[in-house]
XYZ file of C-alpha atoms in Angstrom:
674
model
C 0.000 0.000 0.000
C 1.464 3.259 -1.139
C 0.399 6.518 0.494
C -0.025 9.786 -1.349
C 2.453 12.616 -1.669
C 2.293 14.210 1.790
C 2.100 12.697 5.256
C -1.205 14.440 5.966
C -2.635 13.510 2.554
C -6.364 12.910 2.487
C -6.386 9.774 0.346
C -4.743 6.378 0.230
C -4.169 4.698 -3.131
C -4.373 0.925 -2.995
C -3.316 -1.186 -5.963
C -4.331 -4.819 -5.936
C -2.267 -7.722 -7.165
C -3.371 -10.833 -9.015
C -1.450 -13.010 -6.549
C -1.975 -11.178 -3.266
C -4.997 -9.332 -2.007
C -4.614 -5.788 -0.722
C -5.636 -4.494 2.681
C -8.380 -1.997 3.395
C -8.849 0.462 6.184
C -10.254 -1.862 8.825
C -9.190 -3.484 12.062
C -7.978 -6.599 10.268
C -4.904 -6.840 8.115
C -6.734 -9.210 5.776
C -9.267 -7.414 3.631
C -12.346 -8.621 1.800
C -10.946 -7.380 -1.484
C -11.036 -9.689 -4.448
C -10.515 -7.136 -7.195
C -8.661 -7.367 -10.480
C -5.085 -6.153 -10.678
C -5.934 -3.025 -12.683
C -8.432 -1.537 -10.227
C -7.203 1.635 -8.506
C -9.108 2.746 -5.454
C -8.794 5.368 -2.761
C -10.354 6.542 0.483
C -12.671 9.521 0.807
C -12.472 10.654 4.449
C -15.713 11.541 6.134
C -15.986 15.075 7.483
C -18.751 16.685 9.444
C -18.497 20.506 9.514
C -17.723 21.740 13.022
C -16.425 24.915 14.562
C -12.971 26.245 13.759
C -11.704 25.296 17.195
C -12.712 21.654 16.728
C -11.048 21.670 13.303
C -7.778 22.815 14.826
C -7.935 20.076 17.472
C -8.649 17.494 14.762
C -5.664 18.631 12.706
C -3.401 18.139 15.736
C -4.714 14.590 16.202
C -4.199 13.582 12.547
C -0.543 12.616 13.012
C -1.403 10.268 15.880
C -4.297 8.608 14.102
C -3.915 4.888 13.316
C -3.801 3.285 9.910
C -7.318 1.953 10.271
C -8.989 5.300 11.051
C -10.522 7.791 8.625
C -8.602 11.088 8.338
C -10.390 14.432 8.218
C -9.864 17.767 6.523
C -10.613 21.361 7.457
C -10.802 22.671 3.924
C -13.225 21.183 1.383
C -11.198 22.572 -1.509
C -8.152 20.524 -0.502
C -10.354 17.406 -0.565
C -11.551 18.114 -4.078
C -8.022 18.804 -5.335
C -6.680 15.562 -3.881
C -9.515 13.569 -5.357
C -8.949 15.144 -8.748
C -5.256 14.269 -8.562
C -5.966 10.628 -7.760
C -8.739 10.123 -10.287
C -6.643 11.534 -13.076
C -8.116 15.001 -13.351
C -11.799 14.183 -13.760
C -13.373 13.921 -10.281
C -14.777 16.472 -7.873
C -15.324 15.096 -4.366
C -18.006 16.792 -2.263
C -18.362 15.890 1.414
C -21.636 16.912 3.042
C -23.555 15.635 6.084
C -27.126 15.830 7.310
C -30.227 13.955 8.499
C -33.263 15.621 6.922
C -32.866 14.283 3.416
C -30.523 15.090 0.562
C -31.007 18.161 -1.598
C -29.006 19.100 -4.639
C -29.260 22.878 -4.508
C -25.861 24.531 -4.505
C -26.530 26.709 -1.477
C -27.470 23.658 0.624
C -24.233 21.714 0.046
C -22.811 23.224 3.213
C -25.711 21.949 5.351
C -25.737 18.668 7.242
C -26.419 15.598 5.051
C -24.637 12.452 3.950
C -21.570 12.666 1.770
C -21.454 12.022 -1.927
C -19.086 11.796 -4.853
C -19.715 13.333 -8.270
C -17.598 12.846 -11.352
C -17.466 13.538 -15.054
C -15.422 10.463 -15.971
C -16.271 8.242 -18.910
C -19.103 5.709 -18.904
C -18.810 2.117 -17.728
C -20.997 -0.926 -17.544
C -23.760 -1.233 -14.997
C -23.621 -3.375 -11.897
C -27.389 -3.613 -11.507
C -29.124 -6.821 -10.619
C -30.239 -9.277 -13.296
C -32.380 -11.423 -10.993
C -36.116 -11.758 -11.511
C -38.217 -11.256 -8.412
C -40.275 -14.415 -8.259
C -41.477 -16.826 -5.647
C -39.239 -19.730 -4.768
C -39.596 -23.014 -3.032
C -42.141 -24.333 -0.585
C -40.796 -25.212 2.839
C -42.162 -25.843 6.298
C -42.203 -23.002 8.819
C -39.055 -22.790 10.872
C -38.135 -21.509 14.250
C -36.122 -18.572 12.956
C -39.226 -16.618 11.932
C -39.392 -15.146 15.436
C -35.660 -14.469 15.335
C -36.080 -12.528 12.104
C -38.741 -10.362 13.745
C -36.332 -9.599 16.578
C -33.684 -8.519 14.094
C -35.718 -6.027 12.135
C -37.853 -4.583 14.937
C -35.504 -1.614 15.374
C -34.084 -1.201 11.850
C -36.907 1.212 10.938
C -36.131 3.497 13.859
C -34.846 6.994 12.930
C -31.859 6.393 15.218
C -30.919 3.043 13.666
C -28.701 4.493 10.917
C -25.899 6.921 11.594
C -23.204 8.841 9.839
C -20.613 6.895 7.784
C -17.701 7.674 10.092
C -17.332 4.381 11.994
C -14.474 1.927 11.657
C -15.596 -1.524 10.550
C -14.115 -4.749 11.906
C -13.487 -7.691 9.573
C -12.069 -10.913 10.962
C -9.502 -12.708 8.771
C -10.497 -15.865 6.933
C -8.135 -18.636 7.998
C -10.069 -21.853 7.321
C -8.603 -24.613 5.148
C -10.225 -24.563 1.709
C -10.049 -26.418 -1.571
C -10.499 -30.034 -2.745
C -10.672 -32.672 -0.026
C -9.873 -36.202 -1.250
C -7.204 -38.873 -1.019
C -6.669 -39.600 -4.724
C -3.112 -39.920 -5.989
C -1.411 -38.761 -9.154
C -2.542 -41.869 -11.022
C -6.251 -41.011 -10.542
C -8.290 -40.632 -13.713
C -11.526 -38.855 -14.634
C -13.781 -41.639 -13.395
C -12.089 -41.569 -9.984
C -12.852 -37.859 -9.581
C -16.414 -38.376 -10.803
C -16.861 -41.230 -8.318
C -16.152 -38.793 -5.445
C -19.347 -36.906 -6.293
C -21.430 -39.634 -7.954
C -20.537 -42.858 -6.103
C -21.161 -46.383 -7.348
C -23.916 -46.798 -4.768
C -26.057 -44.406 -6.829
C -25.671 -46.612 -9.926
C -26.688 -49.631 -7.845
C -29.721 -47.760 -6.528
C -30.711 -46.717 -10.065
C -30.474 -50.346 -11.243
C -32.604 -51.630 -8.364
C -35.352 -49.034 -8.747
C -35.384 -49.306 -12.552
C -35.918 -53.062 -12.435
C -38.615 -52.657 -9.769
C -40.373 -49.949 -11.761
C -40.413 -52.114 -14.907
C -42.185 -54.889 -13.000
C -44.518 -52.340 -11.396
C -45.536 -50.958 -14.801
C -46.150 -54.405 -16.232
C -48.300 -55.405 -13.249
C -50.404 -52.271 -13.570
C -50.943 -52.748 -17.302
C -51.533 -56.481 -17.011
C -49.196 -57.129 -19.932
C -45.589 -58.242 -20.018
C -43.036 -56.284 -22.026
C -41.286 -58.733 -24.368
C -38.484 -56.242 -25.076
C -37.481 -55.729 -21.446
C -35.028 -57.727 -19.405
C -33.466 -56.617 -16.081
C -30.512 -54.284 -16.258
C -27.291 -54.281 -14.228
C -24.674 -51.807 -13.008
C -22.411 -52.164 -16.051
C -25.262 -51.441 -18.437
C -26.442 -48.474 -16.348
C -22.945 -46.958 -16.427
C -22.864 -47.427 -20.194
C -26.287 -45.807 -20.471
C -25.132 -42.728 -18.535
C -21.927 -42.633 -20.619
C -23.953 -42.543 -23.850
C -26.038 -39.667 -22.491
C -22.825 -37.748 -21.723
C -21.585 -38.311 -25.288
C -24.914 -37.087 -26.672
C -24.160 -33.689 -25.131
C -20.908 -33.508 -27.092
C -22.124 -35.030 -30.383
C -25.554 -33.398 -30.506
C -28.181 -34.670 -32.968
C -31.833 -33.562 -33.199
C -33.265 -37.057 -32.644
C -32.109 -39.942 -30.478
C -32.613 -42.527 -33.216
C -30.138 -40.780 -35.483
C -27.240 -42.086 -33.390
C -28.152 -45.589 -34.587
C -28.854 -44.566 -38.199
C -27.432 -46.721 -40.972
C -26.145 -43.626 -42.784
C -22.375 -43.559 -42.314
C -22.410 -39.751 -42.123
C -24.977 -39.650 -39.303
C -24.889 -42.918 -37.375
C -22.357 -43.471 -34.594
C -20.516 -46.774 -34.630
C -19.717 -46.552 -30.931
C -23.380 -46.235 -29.988
C -24.309 -49.206 -32.194
C -21.572 -51.296 -30.642
C -22.587 -50.483 -27.052
C -26.328 -51.203 -27.206
C -29.226 -51.196 -29.631
C -31.554 -48.244 -30.058
C -34.448 -50.311 -28.698
C -32.523 -51.166 -25.532
C -31.618 -47.512 -25.030
C -35.286 -46.561 -25.376
C -36.347 -49.228 -22.875
C -33.816 -48.034 -20.312
C -35.078 -44.488 -20.813
C -38.678 -45.655 -20.441
C -38.189 -47.489 -17.152
C -35.428 -45.361 -15.598
C -36.381 -44.600 -11.994
C -34.813 -43.334 -8.756
C -37.477 -44.041 -6.125
C -39.929 -46.705 -5.040
C -43.112 -45.631 -6.794
C -45.280 -48.061 -4.862
C -44.514 -46.321 -1.549
C -44.806 -42.742 -2.850
C -47.234 -40.702 -0.689
C -49.880 -38.739 -2.552
C -50.517 -35.041 -2.095
C -52.272 -34.361 1.184
C -50.953 -37.422 2.982
C -48.574 -37.201 5.889
C -44.966 -37.334 4.721
C -45.734 -35.983 1.248
C -42.606 -34.734 -0.498
C -42.726 -32.771 -3.743
C -39.224 -34.023 -4.585
C -39.878 -37.650 -3.636
C -38.921 -38.891 -7.114
C -35.369 -37.519 -6.792
C -34.945 -37.540 -3.016
C -32.478 -40.506 -2.995
C -30.315 -38.643 -5.507
C -30.433 -35.395 -3.526
C -29.535 -37.092 -0.250
C -26.328 -38.490 -1.746
C -25.200 -35.736 -4.120
C -25.778 -32.851 -1.702
C -23.478 -34.505 0.849
C -20.764 -35.465 -1.633
C -20.623 -31.980 -3.177
C -20.319 -30.385 0.258
C -17.627 -32.785 1.525
C -15.477 -32.931 -1.623
C -14.530 -29.226 -1.644
C -14.155 -26.966 1.402
C -15.505 -23.470 0.565
C -13.093 -20.605 -0.074
C -13.508 -17.125 1.370
C -15.702 -15.520 -1.335
C -18.947 -17.309 -2.243
C -21.861 -16.462 -4.534
C -25.580 -17.141 -4.122
C -27.678 -16.901 -7.260
C -30.219 -18.883 -9.247
C -30.016 -20.887 -12.438
C -32.807 -21.992 -14.752
C -33.262 -25.464 -16.236
C -35.049 -25.551 -19.585
C -38.011 -27.915 -19.518
C -40.690 -29.110 -21.919
C -42.713 -31.117 -19.431
C -45.543 -30.123 -17.093
C -44.510 -29.279 -13.567
C -46.255 -26.803 -11.282
C -43.053 -25.026 -10.084
C -42.090 -24.189 -13.681
C -41.566 -20.421 -13.906
C -41.941 -18.006 -16.775
C -39.179 -15.381 -16.777
C -39.717 -12.808 -19.513
C -36.386 -11.042 -18.996
C -34.270 -14.213 -19.196
C -32.891 -15.945 -22.313
C -34.542 -19.130 -21.001
C -38.132 -17.924 -20.746
C -39.570 -21.086 -19.185
C -37.740 -23.334 -16.792
C -37.187 -24.819 -13.355
C -35.400 -22.746 -10.714
C -32.481 -23.944 -8.608
C -30.687 -21.737 -6.077
C -26.948 -22.382 -5.938
C -24.041 -21.603 -3.586
C -20.878 -21.483 -5.692
C -17.253 -20.501 -5.302
C -16.671 -16.996 -6.676
C -13.464 -17.879 -8.494
C -13.621 -21.505 -9.609
C -17.405 -21.853 -10.012
C -17.559 -25.033 -7.888
C -21.118 -25.628 -6.664
C -21.226 -26.444 -2.959
C -24.960 -26.638 -2.364
C -28.266 -26.287 -4.214
C -31.876 -25.677 -3.284
C -34.758 -26.495 -5.617
C -37.886 -24.412 -6.046
C -40.889 -26.706 -5.581
C -43.807 -24.295 -5.558
C -45.252 -21.141 -4.093
C -45.653 -21.105 -0.287
C -49.213 -21.004 0.897
C -48.716 -18.817 3.969
C -48.058 -15.092 3.735
C -45.472 -15.298 6.494
C -43.500 -17.875 4.549
C -43.555 -15.713 1.423
C -42.307 -12.687 3.351
C -39.250 -14.561 4.633
C -38.601 -16.590 1.490
C -35.256 -15.081 0.508
C -34.191 -15.134 4.160
C -34.838 -18.883 4.392
C -33.087 -19.689 1.114
C -29.842 -17.969 2.129
C -29.732 -19.322 5.680
C -30.260 -22.866 4.410
C -27.535 -22.554 1.769
C -24.899 -21.226 4.207
C -25.714 -23.733 6.938
C -22.442 -25.113 8.312
C -20.340 -22.017 7.520
C -21.058 -20.159 10.753
C -18.071 -18.546 12.444
C -15.676 -19.027 9.506
C -15.885 -15.408 8.235
C -16.787 -16.163 4.640
C -17.884 -13.337 2.346
C -21.267 -14.006 0.735
C -22.260 -12.115 -2.418
C -25.900 -12.282 -3.442
C -28.412 -10.525 -5.627
C -31.126 -8.026 -4.818
C -33.751 -10.736 -4.358
C -32.015 -11.817 -1.139
C -30.279 -8.747 0.311
C -32.064 -7.178 3.276
C -31.141 -5.618 6.600
C -32.435 -8.516 8.771
C -30.576 -11.076 6.655
C -27.241 -9.230 6.795
C -27.623 -8.783 10.543
C -28.281 -12.516 10.950
C -25.274 -13.432 8.806
C -23.037 -10.978 10.667
C -24.076 -12.464 13.991
C -23.203 -15.917 12.622
C -19.729 -14.768 11.560
C -20.479 -14.292 7.857
C -20.007 -11.086 5.878
C -22.281 -10.243 2.964
C -22.671 -7.768 0.143
C -25.248 -7.211 -2.554
C -27.690 -4.780 -4.162
C -31.121 -4.417 -2.631
C -34.484 -2.813 -3.234
C -34.683 0.654 -1.642
C -38.275 0.071 -0.575
C -37.457 -2.870 1.704
C -37.953 -2.661 5.431
C -34.921 -1.315 7.259
C -33.280 0.472 4.327
C -32.396 4.074 5.308
C -35.235 6.458 4.617
C -32.774 9.205 3.689
C -31.293 7.048 0.865
C -34.592 6.205 -0.796
C -35.261 7.635 -4.284
C -37.817 10.196 -3.160
C -35.280 11.732 -0.746
C -32.114 11.340 -2.808
C -33.479 12.885 -5.970
C -31.618 12.735 -9.249
C -28.002 11.652 -8.900
C -25.178 12.513 -11.251
C -23.081 9.744 -12.717
C -20.538 8.608 -10.128
C -22.336 10.338 -7.255
C -23.116 8.258 -4.160
C -24.370 8.545 -0.581
C -23.849 6.240 2.391
C -25.217 5.523 5.882
C -23.701 3.220 8.476
C -24.516 1.204 11.569
C -21.472 -0.714 12.759
C -20.334 -3.024 9.959
C -23.614 -2.553 8.102
C -23.215 0.078 5.382
C -26.029 1.248 3.087
C -25.058 2.822 -0.238
C -26.960 4.474 -3.053
C -24.942 5.314 -6.152
C -25.422 6.035 -9.815
C -23.361 4.405 -12.513
C -25.501 3.867 -15.586
C -28.514 3.397 -13.323
C -29.180 4.090 -9.657
C -28.096 1.144 -7.480
C -28.959 0.594 -3.811
C -26.599 -1.682 -1.907
C -26.100 -3.187 1.561
C -22.810 -4.617 2.825
C -21.054 -5.704 5.995
C -17.573 -6.208 4.493
C -16.861 -2.774 3.022
C -15.629 0.354 4.783
C -17.500 3.569 3.897
C -15.793 6.212 1.856
C -13.761 3.839 -0.313
C -13.988 4.581 -4.033
C -12.532 2.480 -6.837
C -11.931 3.234 -10.481
C -11.733 0.184 -12.721
C -10.105 0.329 -16.158
C -12.359 0.792 -19.142
C -11.803 0.070 -22.815
C -8.542 0.924 -24.445
C -8.796 4.045 -26.584
C -7.517 3.486 -30.096
C -6.932 6.989 -31.348
C -7.259 10.553 -30.083
C -8.244 13.572 -32.063
C -5.510 15.783 -30.646
C -1.782 15.404 -30.627
C -1.643 14.362 -26.997
C -3.375 11.506 -25.232
C -6.546 11.777 -23.198
C -6.263 12.951 -19.597
C -8.215 9.910 -18.389
C -5.599 7.445 -19.661
C -2.602 6.163 -17.760
C 0.746 5.116 -19.199
C -0.516 1.688 -20.266
C -3.172 3.157 -22.535
C -6.164 2.064 -20.422
C -8.958 4.551 -19.835
C -10.494 4.592 -16.364
C -14.238 4.779 -15.929
C -16.638 6.114 -13.346
C -15.550 5.788 -9.693
C -17.668 3.294 -7.774
C -18.067 2.688 -4.048
C -16.248 -0.336 -2.683
C -19.413 -2.472 -2.162
C -20.262 -2.233 -5.858
C -16.698 -3.063 -6.879
C -16.660 -6.133 -4.650
C -20.041 -7.220 -5.983
C -18.871 -6.836 -9.570
C -15.725 -8.888 -9.023
C -17.227 -11.686 -6.918
C -20.818 -12.100 -8.106
C -19.807 -14.509 -10.846
C -19.532 -17.927 -9.220
C -22.923 -19.231 -10.386
C -22.350 -17.747 -13.845
C -19.046 -19.626 -14.150
C -20.750 -22.853 -13.106
C -23.546 -22.288 -15.624
C -21.065 -21.634 -18.416
C -19.314 -24.935 -17.777
C -22.598 -26.802 -17.413
C -24.395 -25.331 -20.425
C -21.552 -26.058 -22.843
C -22.453 -29.756 -22.966
C -25.923 -30.851 -21.902
C -26.565 -34.338 -20.544
C -29.774 -36.240 -21.272
C -32.585 -35.702 -23.751
C -35.791 -33.603 -23.481
C -38.790 -35.474 -22.090
C -42.164 -34.926 -20.402
C -41.133 -36.086 -16.927
C -40.002 -33.152 -14.801
C -37.775 -35.139 -12.471
C -35.609 -36.338 -15.390
C -34.428 -32.758 -15.899
C -33.212 -32.654 -12.296
C -31.541 -36.051 -12.660
C -29.478 -34.965 -15.652
C -28.898 -31.552 -14.089
C -27.203 -33.133 -11.068
C -25.266 -35.588 -13.236
C -24.009 -32.652 -15.278
C -23.251 -30.678 -12.106
C -21.214 -33.573 -10.714
C -19.212 -33.653 -13.954
C -18.464 -29.922 -13.699
C -17.468 -30.202 -10.032
C -15.300 -33.251 -10.738
C -13.542 -31.344 -13.515
C -12.861 -28.394 -11.169
C -11.538 -30.727 -8.452
C -9.216 -32.480 -10.900
C -7.986 -29.187 -12.355
C -7.140 -27.727 -8.935
C -5.758 -30.979 -7.512
C -3.412 -31.643 -10.429
C -2.489 -28.024 -11.066
C -3.426 -28.247 -14.735
C -1.477 -31.479 -15.328
C -3.565 -33.842 -17.527
C -4.064 -37.487 -16.530
C -1.758 -40.171 -17.818
C -2.261 -41.155 -21.431
C -3.428 -37.751 -22.648
C -1.321 -36.450 -25.540
C -2.956 -33.053 -26.144
C -1.651 -29.645 -25.145
C -4.480 -28.669 -22.799
C -6.905 -30.928 -20.954
C -10.212 -29.085 -21.339
C -13.677 -29.895 -20.053
C -14.505 -31.523 -23.410
C -11.595 -33.930 -23.018
C -12.711 -34.636 -19.467
C -16.246 -35.525 -20.566
C -15.164 -37.729 -23.464
C -12.672 -39.566 -21.303
C -15.231 -40.022 -18.521
C -17.861 -41.387 -20.929
C -15.374 -43.845 -22.414
C -14.421 -45.110 -18.971
C -18.066 -45.471 -17.927
C -18.879 -47.474 -21.066
C -15.690 -49.514 -21.010
C -15.952 -52.696 -23.086
C -19.656 -53.161 -22.469
C -21.478 -54.728 -25.430
C -23.978 -56.829 -23.535
C -27.269 -55.548 -24.926
C -26.755 -56.601 -28.553
C -25.358 -60.000 -27.589
C -28.231 -60.663 -25.197
C -30.840 -59.846 -27.854
C -29.178 -62.156 -30.353
C -29.038 -64.954 -27.784
C -32.695 -64.388 -26.917
C -33.637 -64.600 -30.598
C -31.912 -67.976 -30.894
C -33.565 -69.294 -27.742
C -37.002 -68.200 -28.912
C -36.636 -69.473 -32.483
C -38.376 -72.773 -31.743
C -41.571 -71.071 -30.645
C -41.571 -67.420 -31.753
C -45.303 -66.941 -31.157
C -44.904 -67.843 -27.488
C -42.583 -64.905 -26.986
C -44.699 -62.353 -28.874
C -43.390 -62.805 -32.422
C -46.333 -63.035 -34.790
C -47.163 -62.210 -38.396
C -49.216 -59.041 -38.588
C -49.797 -56.058 -40.816
C -46.843 -53.667 -40.637
C -47.913 -50.754 -42.870
C -50.112 -49.743 -45.767
C -47.174 -49.653 -48.128
C -45.437 -52.863 -49.045
C -41.758 -53.346 -48.350
C -39.195 -55.895 -49.398
C -39.303 -59.205 -47.542
C -36.196 -59.559 -45.405
C -36.038 -63.357 -45.745
C -36.332 -63.210 -49.524
C -33.725 -60.482 -49.689
C -31.287 -62.668 -47.735
C -31.801 -65.399 -50.380
C -31.274 -62.958 -53.261
C -34.957 -62.756 -54.219
C -37.172 -59.679 -54.486
C -40.641 -59.954 -52.975
C -42.630 -57.268 -51.190
C -45.218 -57.562 -48.443
C -47.253 -55.377 -46.104
C -46.976 -58.028 -43.368
C -44.105 -58.779 -41.030
C -42.920 -59.108 -37.424
C -43.165 -55.930 -35.340
C -40.808 -57.219 -32.670
C -38.075 -57.851 -35.217
C -39.183 -54.780 -37.208
C -38.923 -56.588 -40.584
C -41.355 -57.202 -43.446
C -41.958 -60.880 -44.307
C -44.032 -62.778 -46.820
C -47.199 -64.494 -45.613
C -45.901 -67.899 -46.691
C -43.034 -69.710 -45.019
C -40.765 -66.677 -44.723
C -41.992 -65.921 -41.164
C -40.965 -69.271 -39.643
C -37.879 -69.540 -41.827
C -36.639 -66.103 -40.757
C -37.107 -66.845 -37.043
C -35.153 -70.080 -37.269
C-alpha cells in the first residue's frame, strides 16, 4: 500500500495484485478485497463541519491517528483537489452531512447531510441486478421466523442508521479450503467423478429401474417382451452414452443408430441397440413408486422422485470441496418441456420457461457447494415474506463462524438477513431494493433525488453500510464487508486513437482509460458475483440427457451434469493443470474430461446386442410364445427380409413388429425366425 504525496494527505491509493490481495482500512490486516489487478481505489475521508476550534484540534490529532482510522480535513477545496489528482483530473469530491434528506441545490451543500461523490469520468458498464423477483420453493415453517422479527424490529427506527464515520471490523479468513480427497497422481476422470457420484447411486438406479419395470407391467396387465433386467455395467454405459450425446448433438435420439455412415455413430451401435436404449429411458427410476405418498398425505414430499439422488449428491458436493472465502448465491434456470407446477416463466431471461435452482458457488472456480430447488409457491403469507431469508440461511448452513464473504443478488439482500449473517460470523454484500424494510429512509429515491453519474451517498450502523450510487442506473446496496468512503476506479476500454496530438487525460501510461468511480461495495459485488455464472457456463456447454415430459428427469441430468463440472474443477485444482496419464494433447479441457469419462463409464460393455441375439436364438423354436407373430406392418409394401437374404425380391405389407422386418405371408416368417 502506497500513500499519497504528503504525510497528511487525504487519500490512500491501494493497488491490488493478481497473486496477493490488498488491505483496506479496517481493524484486520486481511481485507475482503477480491478485485482485479488493474483496479485503482482510494479513500474519501468523512468530514462533518464543526467549529474552527474543533477543526484545529482534529488537525493536531491527525498525526497520531492509526492506519485503520478515517482522516479528516478542514478545507473542502483541498479534498476536491486531492480527489482530482488521484482520479486523473476528472473527479470532484463533495463531502456533506445531514439527516433531513438530501437536496441538490448549490446553497445547501454546506448543510448537514450524507456525503457524496460526483464525477465527469467516462461511462462504464452497470452493476445492476439481473435477478427476476419471483417466488421460490415451498418449505415448512421454521423456528427462525421469530428471530427474524427480533432482528428487524428496530431497523426502521430513525436512530438506527448513523453517519458513515465508523471503523468496521473484519475478521480474517483462515479456514482450510479447496479439494478434499485422497486420490493420488494416477487417478483418472472416473475416480474424480466417483467422489461426487458414487457407485452406490448406480446400484440404486439399477434396483429401482428393475422394480419400476415390473410395477408398470403389473399395472398394465401385460408383459413387455423387449425388457429384461438391467445391471450396473449397463447403467454406467447408459449414462456414458447420455454424456456423449451432449458432445455429439443430434436432433433425434434414433439418429445415433442410423445406418447412414455420415450420421450414425458406430460406438453407440456397438454399445447397445436403439431399442434397448429406449427401454432403459422408459423405465429409468430413482425411487420406489409403490410407496410414494400422494398429495395431502402425511410425509408428502414434492421431490420424492429424486430424493435418494439429492440425499447423496448434496453430501458429496459439500464434503469434496471446502468453501473458499468468497462465495456467490444466485439462481439458475433449467429448460423444460414437461408439465410441472413449479415451472416459472421469466420474460427477462434468455430461457423464458424453466425450473429454478438456487446455488451456492465458489466466486473464483465456479464449484457448486450446495443447491436448493424451487418446488412451488408457499401457501402462507409469512413464509412468502421470509422466502429469501430462508433460502440464504439454508444454503450457508455449516459455515457459521468461519468469516466467509457471501455475495448475493437483490432478491435476497435485506437488513435482517445481513444482521443474521453478521451475527453468525459471515459477511455479505449485494444490491437491494430501496423500498425494503430497514433500508435508510434518507437514501430512498424520493429523498435522494436525481443523482449525477458517479455520485453516491452512504449511511452506516457498525459493519452494516447502506449505499446508493449512480453508474448507468441508480443502485442501492447493503454490505457488511466494506468500509464507507472507499472509491474504486476500474479500467475501461482501451482508446484506439485521439483527435488531438496528446493523449486523453483519463488514460494512464498503459493506454487504459479509467471509468466512473464506484463505491467499494459495488466493486466487490462486480468482481465476486460470478460464481454461479461460471458454473452455468461450464454446465451449459455440454448438456446431458434428452428432453422429455417427466419433470424429475431434468433434475436427474442436471445433477449428473453438475457432478461432472465439479469433478472437472476438483481435478484441475488438484493436479495443477497437469492432464491425466495417457493424454497427448496440449491442454486438458472440459470436453476432453467428458469424453474420457464417458469412455471409462462405457468400457468394453457390449452386452445388450449379444443378449438380444441370444434371446432370438432361444425363442426361435416357438416365436409366437414370446410375442413374435405375423401381422400387418404398414399400408405400403416393403421388401421381404427373408427373400432379400436369399437374393430374391418380394414385397409384403406383413411382417414381425418385434423384429421390425417385413416378411411374406408364406413360409418366410418361420424360416426367418429359425
